[in-house]
């Protein structure tokens, strides 16, 4: 078996050994199950009673984004210690004293962490999907596809945190990544609000200005989430600039991974 | 087997290894001696590709060490051998075996064989956090011996071992001689080096002061310790 796949497998096994991993998964599933109470409530908007399917659709979209945001935090926490932990516990020497290319090691570690978080997120999203289905009979087409779409964000975050932790202390890398996501959310979120139908209906004269170039080129993590949300809602998606957000994030992943591999190849162990 | 050509390794302006040229033949049991800070561990790290030389070239079996293929058939034991605390000795050895290409039933067979060799049979399923320094060193030695290596790089292999462990290591190294395994030993225990190696290089301040067979450098009535101190205090 390819060494990359072996290291990916070891990474998944090493991360899953923590009991806290299962406790967290259990807590998250509990949260998802608790949310199901929202689907059976009676909600009135502008004097009209909302039907349970519309409500379930709306709530599950919010829960989808909450789960994704939680997973961002989890992937940051898992990725930030990859190098320092491997260095301290002897794993780095275990792998690199063998005929393992540094690229295989680093990509295996990242792929393992990403895959684990992807599965974790998919389980939670699938739990929401099944809950809505069983509770209301409505099948939210695109919910699971949307989950896979936002997994590209998990990969971006894993690669970014690893790259930063190569040059900065672990905690600073995590904080820097959270800051970068925050700036993206403010920039892209503001753009989405300005282009929303609600705002256009409320202020018909409001004309959103053209965003600055840095905002167009900034990593489109929020936009990927918004795109995934539009898949769930089967609504139109207002992109910022000509580049699809998935392509934008993918380009960033490739660039940062290249920098990471180059930096790690020069690093002395 | 090992070839270092005009190797220089500088940390900022300090040369940890200063223009060293050494060749170790296949099957040779070679010891690198020197006081702390002489540059021995830096050489070991460069041999394994953990550090890159500032200039010069290093080859193992004619393959540059920058190519991981050079580490095919190379066993390494670090001075302060670390095993991830969540792994048992058995898990650790299985990982090593898998990384060097063992698969299926060959893995437990090879791991069992080496657990016997390093006298760790019966303790292999315990987590390494419960191991003493000497036990970790034994598991590390077993990992280095996996797959019958053609080259063994041992950095202070007897560190943390009791007298019986030291004798076991000596016997293991003695047995490897018959298999023509090349051994590169980095040790402070001159008496052990004298018993296990045929060739030594004495290093100080990043330079090799002498490299020859032990028989050649020890004159009548001297010990390796006398010779070592004589060269170092020059």
Tab-separated table of C-alpha atoms in Angstrom:
chain	number	residue	atom	x	y	z
A	1	UNK	CA	0.000	0.000	0.000
A	2	UNK	CA	1.171	3.474	-0.778
A	3	UNK	CA	3.007	5.143	2.107
A	4	UNK	CA	0.786	8.211	1.787
A	5	UNK	CA	-2.299	6.066	2.409
A	6	UNK	CA	-0.601	4.302	5.303
A	7	UNK	CA	0.248	7.615	6.986
A	8	UNK	CA	-3.309	8.842	6.337
A	9	UNK	CA	-4.617	5.702	8.066
A	10	UNK	CA	-2.248	6.132	11.035
A	11	UNK	CA	-3.342	9.769	11.381
A	12	UNK	CA	-7.017	8.813	11.512
A	13	UNK	CA	-6.286	6.075	14.057
A	14	UNK	CA	-4.122	8.388	16.201
A	15	UNK	CA	-6.736	11.148	16.276
A	16	UNK	CA	-9.576	8.733	17.030
A	17	UNK	CA	-7.806	7.272	20.046
A	18	UNK	CA	-8.924	10.271	22.127
A	19	UNK	CA	-12.014	9.541	24.195
A	20	UNK	CA	-12.869	13.241	23.869
A	21	UNK	CA	-13.410	12.618	20.149
A	22	UNK	CA	-16.336	10.297	20.879
A	23	UNK	CA	-17.664	12.531	23.659
A	24	UNK	CA	-17.666	15.464	21.226
A	25	UNK	CA	-19.426	13.430	18.535
A	26	UNK	CA	-22.016	12.319	21.084
A	27	UNK	CA	-22.593	15.910	22.281
A	28	UNK	CA	-22.961	17.134	18.702
A	29	UNK	CA	-25.475	14.391	17.873
A	30	UNK	CA	-27.381	15.284	21.012
A	31	UNK	CA	-27.470	18.930	19.890
A	32	UNK	CA	-28.776	17.855	16.483
A	33	UNK	CA	-31.473	15.711	18.093
A	34	UNK	CA	-32.462	18.537	20.439
A	35	UNK	CA	-32.964	20.843	17.468
A	36	UNK	CA	-35.630	18.484	16.096
A	37	UNK	CA	-38.097	20.029	18.567
A	38	UNK	CA	-38.007	23.174	16.397
A	39	UNK	CA	-39.542	21.273	13.491
A	40	UNK	CA	-42.799	20.537	15.295
A	41	UNK	CA	-43.414	24.020	16.686
A	42	UNK	CA	-46.079	26.355	15.320
A	43	UNK	CA	-44.612	29.573	13.974
A	44	UNK	CA	-46.513	32.617	12.815
A	45	UNK	CA	-44.926	35.177	10.500
A	46	UNK	CA	-46.948	38.263	9.496
A	47	UNK	CA	-50.047	36.558	10.804
A	48	UNK	CA	-49.496	33.505	8.611
A	49	UNK	CA	-48.871	30.091	10.084
A	50	UNK	CA	-45.666	28.581	8.709
A	51	UNK	CA	-45.943	24.983	7.658
A	52	UNK	CA	-43.593	22.524	9.332
A	53	UNK	CA	-41.754	21.653	6.111
A	54	UNK	CA	-40.807	25.279	5.430
A	55	UNK	CA	-39.736	25.635	9.040
A	56	UNK	CA	-37.691	22.440	8.942
A	57	UNK	CA	-36.044	23.610	5.736
A	58	UNK	CA	-35.109	26.933	7.324
A	59	UNK	CA	-33.887	25.524	10.635
A	60	UNK	CA	-31.883	22.745	9.015
A	61	UNK	CA	-30.071	25.323	6.870
A	62	UNK	CA	-29.069	27.244	9.994
A	63	UNK	CA	-28.001	24.033	11.748
A	64	UNK	CA	-26.014	23.118	8.647
A	65	UNK	CA	-23.983	26.323	8.959
A	66	UNK	CA	-23.575	25.960	12.740
A	67	UNK	CA	-22.205	22.411	12.297
A	68	UNK	CA	-19.823	23.597	9.580
A	69	UNK	CA	-18.561	26.443	11.789
A	70	UNK	CA	-18.025	23.985	14.647
A	71	UNK	CA	-16.091	21.726	12.316
A	72	UNK	CA	-13.881	24.645	11.285
A	73	UNK	CA	-12.931	25.009	14.920
A	74	UNK	CA	-12.327	21.289	15.261
A	75	UNK	CA	-10.103	21.067	12.181
A	76	UNK	CA	-8.091	24.045	13.472
A	77	UNK	CA	-7.583	22.337	16.830
A	78	UNK	CA	-6.584	19.023	15.226
A	79	UNK	CA	-4.252	20.530	12.626
A	80	UNK	CA	-2.402	23.071	14.735
A	81	UNK	CA	-0.438	20.483	16.705
A	82	UNK	CA	0.467	18.059	13.925
A	83	UNK	CA	4.125	19.095	13.636
A	84	UNK	CA	4.868	19.997	17.233
A	85	UNK	CA	3.233	16.811	18.600
A	86	UNK	CA	4.944	14.584	16.030
A	87	UNK	CA	8.258	16.232	16.828
A	88	UNK	CA	7.820	15.852	20.584
A	89	UNK	CA	6.526	12.269	20.682
A	90	UNK	CA	8.947	10.779	18.148
A	91	UNK	CA	6.436	10.201	15.334
A	92	UNK	CA	8.404	12.460	13.002
A	93	UNK	CA	11.521	10.325	13.433
A	94	UNK	CA	9.410	7.160	13.121
A	95	UNK	CA	8.242	8.180	9.653
A	96	UNK	CA	11.197	10.093	8.279
A	97	UNK	CA	13.904	7.623	9.338
A	98	UNK	CA	12.212	5.268	6.871
A	99	UNK	CA	12.127	5.636	3.081
A	100	UNK	CA	9.215	8.049	3.334
A	101	UNK	CA	9.219	11.219	1.243
A	102	UNK	CA	8.492	14.316	3.292
A	103	UNK	CA	5.631	15.066	0.907
A	104	UNK	CA	4.066	11.677	1.699
A	105	UNK	CA	4.317	12.359	5.420
A	106	UNK	CA	2.864	15.838	5.324
A	107	UNK	CA	0.100	15.100	2.823
A	108	UNK	CA	-0.782	11.910	4.686
A	109	UNK	CA	-1.100	13.811	7.971
A	110	UNK	CA	-3.266	16.520	6.386
A	111	UNK	CA	-5.398	14.049	4.419
A	112	UNK	CA	-6.023	11.976	7.549
A	113	UNK	CA	-7.086	14.983	9.609
A	114	UNK	CA	-9.264	16.312	6.795
A	115	UNK	CA	-10.922	12.960	6.114
A	116	UNK	CA	-11.714	12.476	9.782
A	117	UNK	CA	-13.322	15.918	10.063
A	118	UNK	CA	-15.155	15.395	6.773
A	119	UNK	CA	-16.693	12.145	8.045
A	120	UNK	CA	-17.510	13.742	11.410
A	121	UNK	CA	-19.275	16.635	9.676
A	122	UNK	CA	-21.049	14.330	7.234
A	123	UNK	CA	-22.404	12.202	10.092
A	124	UNK	CA	-23.847	15.307	11.773
A	125	UNK	CA	-25.304	16.661	8.536
A	126	UNK	CA	-26.741	13.227	7.740
A	127	UNK	CA	-28.311	13.167	11.210
A	128	UNK	CA	-30.049	16.494	10.476
A	129	UNK	CA	-31.118	15.250	7.053
A	130	UNK	CA	-32.619	12.068	8.515
A	131	UNK	CA	-34.269	13.920	11.393
A	132	UNK	CA	-36.033	16.322	9.022
A	133	UNK	CA	-37.045	13.418	6.809
A	134	UNK	CA	-38.498	11.335	9.627
A	135	UNK	CA	-40.074	14.296	11.436
A	136	UNK	CA	-41.679	16.102	8.480
A	137	UNK	CA	-41.460	13.634	5.592
A	138	UNK	CA	-39.553	16.268	3.570
A	139	UNK	CA	-36.369	15.256	1.804
A	140	UNK	CA	-33.978	18.175	1.532
A	141	UNK	CA	-32.381	17.440	-1.784
A	142	UNK	CA	-28.845	18.721	-1.921
A	143	UNK	CA	-28.284	18.704	1.863
A	144	UNK	CA	-25.655	15.977	1.768
A	145	UNK	CA	-24.152	17.313	-1.459
A	146	UNK	CA	-23.850	20.698	0.275
A	147	UNK	CA	-22.015	18.970	3.124
A	148	UNK	CA	-19.463	17.620	0.677
A	149	UNK	CA	-19.125	21.051	-0.937
A	150	UNK	CA	-18.171	22.720	2.333
A	151	UNK	CA	-15.655	19.958	3.099
A	152	UNK	CA	-13.323	21.847	0.746
A	153	UNK	CA	-13.266	24.568	3.412
A	154	UNK	CA	-12.079	22.009	5.973
A	155	UNK	CA	-9.210	21.078	3.679
A	156	UNK	CA	-8.314	24.728	3.164
A	157	UNK	CA	-8.256	25.337	6.912
A	158	UNK	CA	-6.191	22.188	7.604
A	159	UNK	CA	-3.591	23.169	4.993
A	160	UNK	CA	-3.485	26.789	6.175
A	161	UNK	CA	-3.077	25.912	9.855
A	162	UNK	CA	-0.326	23.382	9.061
A	163	UNK	CA	1.484	25.931	6.920
A	164	UNK	CA	1.278	28.589	9.613
A	165	UNK	CA	2.293	26.193	12.387
A	166	UNK	CA	5.466	25.459	10.430
A	167	UNK	CA	6.554	29.055	10.994
A	168	UNK	CA	4.546	30.258	14.003
A	169	UNK	CA	3.640	28.885	17.430
A	170	UNK	CA	0.622	26.553	17.305
A	171	UNK	CA	-1.749	28.849	19.160
A	172	UNK	CA	-0.829	31.885	17.046
A	173	UNK	CA	-1.433	29.794	13.908
A	174	UNK	CA	-4.896	28.916	15.155
A	175	UNK	CA	-5.687	32.525	16.093
A	176	UNK	CA	-4.373	33.794	12.753
A	177	UNK	CA	-6.605	31.319	10.890
A	178	UNK	CA	-9.663	32.284	12.928
A	179	UNK	CA	-8.852	35.953	12.177
A	180	UNK	CA	-8.576	35.238	8.471
A	181	UNK	CA	-11.934	33.426	8.486
A	182	UNK	CA	-13.475	36.295	10.451
A	183	UNK	CA	-12.291	38.910	7.929
A	184	UNK	CA	-13.673	36.760	5.093
A	185	UNK	CA	-17.005	36.357	6.867
A	186	UNK	CA	-17.324	40.119	7.422
A	187	UNK	CA	-16.295	40.988	3.867
A	188	UNK	CA	-18.299	38.308	2.043
A	189	UNK	CA	-21.165	38.284	4.528
A	190	UNK	CA	-21.589	42.043	4.081
A	191	UNK	CA	-21.642	41.564	0.334
A	192	UNK	CA	-24.285	38.847	0.614
A	193	UNK	CA	-26.471	41.019	2.847
A	194	UNK	CA	-26.216	43.960	0.444
A	195	UNK	CA	-27.292	41.663	-2.380
A	196	UNK	CA	-30.046	39.942	-0.446
A	197	UNK	CA	-33.616	40.152	-1.670
A	198	UNK	CA	-34.763	41.348	1.752
A	199	UNK	CA	-32.504	44.420	1.639
A	200	UNK	CA	-33.385	45.116	-1.995
A	201	UNK	CA	-37.056	44.954	-1.118
A	202	UNK	CA	-36.607	47.152	1.932
A	203	UNK	CA	-34.372	49.763	0.245
A	204	UNK	CA	-34.985	49.594	-3.514
A	205	UNK	CA	-32.640	52.553	-4.126
A	206	UNK	CA	-29.649	50.802	-2.477
A	207	UNK	CA	-27.062	49.940	-5.114
A	208	UNK	CA	-24.231	47.754	-3.811
A	209	UNK	CA	-20.820	49.134	-4.678
A	210	UNK	CA	-18.264	47.054	-6.584
A	211	UNK	CA	-16.065	45.247	-4.063
A	212	UNK	CA	-12.362	46.021	-3.878
A	213	UNK	CA	-9.951	43.619	-5.595
A	214	UNK	CA	-8.608	42.215	-2.313
A	215	UNK	CA	-12.140	41.252	-1.342
A	216	UNK	CA	-12.607	39.417	-4.625
A	217	UNK	CA	-9.290	37.583	-4.262
A	218	UNK	CA	-9.628	36.887	-0.523
A	219	UNK	CA	-10.140	33.171	0.380
A	220	UNK	CA	-13.843	32.617	-0.198
A	221	UNK	CA	-14.586	30.363	2.767
A	222	UNK	CA	-17.809	32.197	3.581
A	223	UNK	CA	-18.863	32.178	-0.069
A	224	UNK	CA	-18.410	28.396	-0.243
A	225	UNK	CA	-20.711	28.157	2.774
A	226	UNK	CA	-23.194	30.493	1.118
A	227	UNK	CA	-22.954	28.423	-2.061
A	228	UNK	CA	-23.639	25.251	-0.064
A	229	UNK	CA	-26.585	27.056	1.558
A	230	UNK	CA	-27.933	27.948	-1.882
A	231	UNK	CA	-27.759	24.250	-2.849
A	232	UNK	CA	-29.915	23.421	0.177
A	233	UNK	CA	-32.366	26.266	-0.466
A	234	UNK	CA	-32.272	25.702	-4.218
A	235	UNK	CA	-31.963	29.464	-4.530
A	236	UNK	CA	-29.763	31.735	-6.617
A	237	UNK	CA	-26.237	32.459	-5.419
A	238	UNK	CA	-24.647	35.913	-5.594
A	239	UNK	CA	-20.975	35.395	-6.228
A	240	UNK	CA	-18.425	38.122	-5.659
A	241	UNK	CA	-16.266	38.483	-8.746
A	242	UNK	CA	-15.911	36.141	-11.695
A	243	UNK	CA	-14.219	33.221	-9.897
A	244	UNK	CA	-16.409	30.486	-8.431
A	245	UNK	CA	-15.708	30.303	-4.650
A	246	UNK	CA	-14.870	26.599	-4.862
A	247	UNK	CA	-12.247	27.365	-7.516
A	248	UNK	CA	-10.964	30.262	-5.393
A	249	UNK	CA	-10.550	28.065	-2.304
A	250	UNK	CA	-9.079	25.238	-4.371
A	251	UNK	CA	-6.437	27.581	-5.841
A	252	UNK	CA	-5.551	28.696	-2.306
A	253	UNK	CA	-5.266	25.079	-1.176
A	254	UNK	CA	-2.859	24.270	-4.013
A	255	UNK	CA	-0.772	27.412	-3.431
A	256	UNK	CA	-0.532	27.022	0.348
A	257	UNK	CA	0.162	23.277	0.033
A	258	UNK	CA	3.008	24.060	-2.379
A	259	UNK	CA	4.452	26.583	0.084
A	260	UNK	CA	3.986	24.102	2.933
A	261	UNK	CA	5.787	21.301	1.098
A	262	UNK	CA	8.595	23.596	0.037
A	263	UNK	CA	8.962	24.978	3.577
A	264	UNK	CA	8.866	21.533	5.170
A	265	UNK	CA	11.455	20.179	2.728
A	266	UNK	CA	13.872	22.857	3.916
A	267	UNK	CA	13.086	22.308	7.575
A	268	UNK	CA	15.634	20.530	9.735
A	269	UNK	CA	14.385	17.872	12.101
B	1	UNK	CA	28.397	1.986	2.022
B	2	UNK	CA	28.627	5.473	3.603
B	3	UNK	CA	30.397	8.260	1.840
B	4	UNK	CA	30.783	11.815	3.128
B	5	UNK	CA	32.634	14.111	0.739
B	6	UNK	CA	33.926	17.495	1.966
B	7	UNK	CA	30.858	17.922	4.146
B	8	UNK	CA	30.403	21.221	5.932
B	9	UNK	CA	27.466	22.008	8.177
B	10	UNK	CA	27.199	25.493	9.578
B	11	UNK	CA	24.730	26.834	12.111
B	12	UNK	CA	24.871	30.583	11.487
B	13	UNK	CA	28.623	31.134	11.432
B	14	UNK	CA	29.595	28.138	13.576
B	15	UNK	CA	30.753	25.066	11.665
B	16	UNK	CA	29.368	22.021	13.522
B	17	UNK	CA	30.917	19.806	10.853
B	18	UNK	CA	33.966	21.250	9.171
B	19	UNK	CA	34.975	19.815	5.816
B	20	UNK	CA	34.748	16.133	6.637
B	21	UNK	CA	35.480	13.329	4.201
B	22	UNK	CA	34.803	9.822	5.457
B	23	UNK	CA	34.132	6.539	3.714
B	24	UNK	CA	32.748	3.517	5.538
B	25	UNK	CA	33.003	0.200	3.735
B	26	UNK	CA	30.266	-2.394	3.562
B	27	UNK	CA	30.270	-4.651	6.620
B	28	UNK	CA	32.519	-2.275	8.562
B	29	UNK	CA	31.704	-1.660	12.225
B	30	UNK	CA	32.583	1.964	12.560
B	31	UNK	CA	32.454	4.177	15.649
B	32	UNK	CA	32.292	7.923	15.767
B	33	UNK	CA	33.918	9.220	18.942
B	34	UNK	CA	34.176	12.703	20.282
B	35	UNK	CA	33.294	14.949	23.199
B	36	UNK	CA	29.911	16.657	23.459
B	37	UNK	CA	29.455	19.174	20.660
B	38	UNK	CA	32.051	17.538	18.431
B	39	UNK	CA	29.524	17.174	15.585
B	40	UNK	CA	28.745	13.435	15.814
B	41	UNK	CA	24.984	13.776	16.090
B	42	UNK	CA	24.964	16.375	13.312
B	43	UNK	CA	26.626	13.803	11.052
B	44	UNK	CA	24.019	11.199	12.035
B	45	UNK	CA	21.207	13.674	11.340
B	46	UNK	CA	22.670	14.473	7.937
B	47	UNK	CA	23.023	10.762	7.154
B	48	UNK	CA	19.301	10.340	7.781
B	49	UNK	CA	18.328	13.416	5.807
B	50	UNK	CA	17.062	15.201	8.932
B	51	UNK	CA	19.523	18.030	8.292
B	52	UNK	CA	21.088	19.181	5.043
B	53	UNK	CA	24.805	19.875	4.682
B	54	UNK	CA	25.779	23.470	3.953
B	55	UNK	CA	28.107	22.076	1.316
B	56	UNK	CA	29.473	18.713	0.263
B	57	UNK	CA	27.687	15.482	-0.541
B	58	UNK	CA	26.602	12.419	1.430
B	59	UNK	CA	25.760	9.047	-0.058
B	60	UNK	CA	24.474	5.775	1.350
B	61	UNK	CA	25.045	2.890	-1.015
B	62	UNK	CA	25.783	5.426	-3.792
B	63	UNK	CA	22.353	7.088	-3.337
B	64	UNK	CA	22.366	10.717	-2.166
B	65	UNK	CA	20.780	10.968	1.282
B	66	UNK	CA	18.429	13.687	0.014
B	67	UNK	CA	16.625	10.802	-1.713
B	68	UNK	CA	14.539	8.815	0.820
B	69	UNK	CA	15.392	5.659	-1.137
B	70	UNK	CA	18.827	5.935	0.500
B	71	UNK	CA	17.122	4.975	3.773
B	72	UNK	CA	15.939	1.684	2.313
B	73	UNK	CA	17.580	-0.974	4.458
B	74	UNK	CA	18.797	1.526	7.037
B	75	UNK	CA	17.971	1.027	10.704
B	76	UNK	CA	18.287	3.953	13.095
B	77	UNK	CA	18.272	4.188	16.867
B	78	UNK	CA	18.285	7.664	18.376
B	79	UNK	CA	20.116	8.551	21.572
B	80	UNK	CA	16.944	9.535	23.402
B	81	UNK	CA	14.635	7.152	21.670
B	82	UNK	CA	11.025	8.290	21.787
B	83	UNK	CA	7.942	6.172	21.214
B	84	UNK	CA	4.559	7.920	21.040
B	85	UNK	CA	3.077	7.346	24.506
B	86	UNK	CA	-0.251	6.122	23.088
B	87	UNK	CA	1.425	3.295	21.155
B	88	UNK	CA	2.457	-0.023	22.600
B	89	UNK	CA	5.836	-1.454	21.670
B	90	UNK	CA	3.988	-3.879	19.410
B	91	UNK	CA	2.072	-1.098	17.600
B	92	UNK	CA	5.280	0.856	17.200
B	93	UNK	CA	7.149	-2.063	15.656
B	94	UNK	CA	4.198	-2.905	13.410
B	95	UNK	CA	4.208	0.642	12.082
B	96	UNK	CA	7.912	0.461	11.343
B	97	UNK	CA	7.473	-2.941	9.686
B	98	UNK	CA	4.629	-1.654	7.557
B	99	UNK	CA	6.595	1.438	6.504
B	100	UNK	CA	9.494	-0.664	5.257
B	101	UNK	CA	7.225	-2.891	3.210
B	102	UNK	CA	6.219	-5.818	5.424
B	103	UNK	CA	2.641	-6.901	4.967
B	104	UNK	CA	0.209	-9.609	6.016
B	105	UNK	CA	1.593	-12.443	8.126
B	106	UNK	CA	5.186	-11.279	7.663
B	107	UNK	CA	4.595	-8.384	10.079
B	108	UNK	CA	3.841	-10.457	13.242
B	109	UNK	CA	6.548	-12.970	12.336
B	110	UNK	CA	9.237	-10.320	11.977
B	111	UNK	CA	8.050	-8.341	15.001
B	112	UNK	CA	7.957	-11.497	17.166
B	113	UNK	CA	11.455	-12.433	16.070
B	114	UNK	CA	12.834	-9.066	17.120
B	115	UNK	CA	10.927	-8.919	20.382
B	116	UNK	CA	12.761	-12.113	21.293
B	117	UNK	CA	16.078	-10.641	20.187
B	118	UNK	CA	15.716	-7.553	22.393
B	119	UNK	CA	14.137	-9.517	25.292
B	120	UNK	CA	10.859	-7.594	25.241
B	121	UNK	CA	8.547	-10.553	24.675
B	122	UNK	CA	5.643	-10.361	27.106
B	123	UNK	CA	5.831	-6.566	27.551
B	124	UNK	CA	5.095	-5.632	23.945
B	125	UNK	CA	1.387	-4.933	24.463
B	126	UNK	CA	1.932	-2.351	27.203
B	127	UNK	CA	1.670	1.296	26.253
B	128	UNK	CA	5.091	2.875	25.851
B	129	UNK	CA	4.214	5.443	28.533
B	130	UNK	CA	4.735	2.587	31.015
B	131	UNK	CA	8.175	1.691	29.609
B	132	UNK	CA	11.417	2.601	31.285
B	133	UNK	CA	14.132	4.381	29.294
B	134	UNK	CA	15.944	1.083	28.805
B	135	UNK	CA	12.782	-0.645	27.560
B	136	UNK	CA	12.176	2.130	25.057
B	137	UNK	CA	15.770	1.740	23.939
B	138	UNK	CA	15.250	-2.006	23.430
B	139	UNK	CA	12.095	-1.423	21.362
B	140	UNK	CA	13.998	1.218	19.395
B	141	UNK	CA	16.767	-1.263	18.729
B	142	UNK	CA	14.192	-3.827	17.575
B	143	UNK	CA	12.745	-1.208	15.199
B	144	UNK	CA	16.225	-0.500	13.842
B	145	UNK	CA	16.804	-4.211	13.255
B	146	UNK	CA	13.504	-4.761	11.405
B	147	UNK	CA	13.852	-6.198	7.935
B	148	UNK	CA	17.507	-7.187	8.355
B	149	UNK	CA	19.038	-3.783	7.554
B	150	UNK	CA	22.213	-3.408	5.526
B	151	UNK	CA	23.222	-0.355	7.563
B	152	UNK	CA	22.590	0.348	11.242
B	153	UNK	CA	23.032	3.862	12.557
B	154	UNK	CA	23.123	3.750	16.345
B	155	UNK	CA	23.345	6.934	18.355
B	156	UNK	CA	24.291	5.973	21.916
B	157	UNK	CA	22.485	2.597	21.713
B	158	UNK	CA	23.333	1.634	25.290
B	159	UNK	CA	22.031	4.852	26.856
B	160	UNK	CA	19.674	3.905	29.680
B	161	UNK	CA	20.431	0.198	29.490
B	162	UNK	CA	21.461	-1.895	32.481
B	163	UNK	CA	24.645	-4.025	32.294
B	164	UNK	CA	22.654	-6.998	30.966
B	165	UNK	CA	21.087	-4.779	28.297
B	166	UNK	CA	24.536	-3.466	27.340
B	167	UNK	CA	25.798	-7.022	27.012
B	168	UNK	CA	22.755	-7.934	24.894
B	169	UNK	CA	23.398	-5.016	22.534
B	170	UNK	CA	27.021	-6.046	22.249
B	171	UNK	CA	25.988	-9.611	21.385
B	172	UNK	CA	23.449	-8.373	18.825
B	173	UNK	CA	26.098	-6.231	17.147
B	174	UNK	CA	28.523	-9.147	17.231
B	175	UNK	CA	25.973	-11.358	15.449
B	176	UNK	CA	25.439	-8.697	12.791
B	177	UNK	CA	29.088	-8.942	11.826
B	178	UNK	CA	28.445	-12.387	10.359
B	179	UNK	CA	25.645	-10.931	8.212
B	180	UNK	CA	27.993	-8.207	6.875
B	181	UNK	CA	25.756	-5.464	8.246
B	182	UNK	CA	27.486	-2.100	8.309
B	183	UNK	CA	27.269	-0.434	11.719
B	184	UNK	CA	27.815	3.241	12.395
B	185	UNK	CA	28.006	3.642	16.149
B	186	UNK	CA	28.010	6.934	17.968
B	187	UNK	CA	28.965	6.337	21.583
B	188	UNK	CA	30.659	7.758	24.638
B	189	UNK	CA	31.315	4.326	26.114
B	190	UNK	CA	34.829	3.781	24.840
B	191	UNK	CA	35.104	0.320	26.391
B	192	UNK	CA	31.994	-0.769	24.483
B	193	UNK	CA	33.292	0.724	21.255
B	194	UNK	CA	36.543	-1.152	21.748
B	195	UNK	CA	34.594	-4.414	22.045
B	196	UNK	CA	32.172	-3.931	19.175
B	197	UNK	CA	33.912	-1.878	16.482
B	198	UNK	CA	36.953	-2.395	14.291
B	199	UNK	CA	37.280	1.175	12.991
B	200	UNK	CA	36.962	4.479	14.817
B	201	UNK	CA	37.016	8.129	13.908
B	202	UNK	CA	37.796	10.625	16.651
B	203	UNK	CA	36.153	14.009	16.173
B	204	UNK	CA	36.550	17.364	17.846
B	205	UNK	CA	35.218	20.801	16.918
B	206	UNK	CA	33.605	19.439	13.765
B	207	UNK	CA	36.817	17.925	12.383
B	208	UNK	CA	37.933	14.323	12.166
B	209	UNK	CA	41.272	14.059	13.928
B	210	UNK	CA	41.934	10.449	13.052
B	211	UNK	CA	40.123	7.608	11.320
B	212	UNK	CA	41.686	4.187	11.375
B	213	UNK	CA	41.305	0.690	12.722
B	214	UNK	CA	41.395	0.417	16.496
B	215	UNK	CA	44.417	-1.883	16.241
B	216	UNK	CA	46.341	0.770	14.315
B	217	UNK	CA	45.681	3.718	16.585
B	218	UNK	CA	46.189	1.959	19.906
B	219	UNK	CA	49.868	1.623	20.651
B	220	UNK	CA	51.375	-0.800	23.141
B	221	UNK	CA	49.957	-0.563	26.630
B	222	UNK	CA	47.386	2.089	25.690
B	223	UNK	CA	43.622	1.888	25.854
B	224	UNK	CA	41.162	3.540	23.495
B	225	UNK	CA	40.441	6.000	26.298
B	226	UNK	CA	44.122	7.028	26.436
B	227	UNK	CA	44.188	7.534	22.670
B	228	UNK	CA	40.902	9.462	22.748
B	229	UNK	CA	42.124	11.839	25.465
B	230	UNK	CA	45.457	12.278	23.691
B	231	UNK	CA	43.768	13.398	20.461
B	232	UNK	CA	41.144	15.554	22.129
B	233	UNK	CA	43.650	17.428	24.285
B	234	UNK	CA	45.972	18.139	21.361
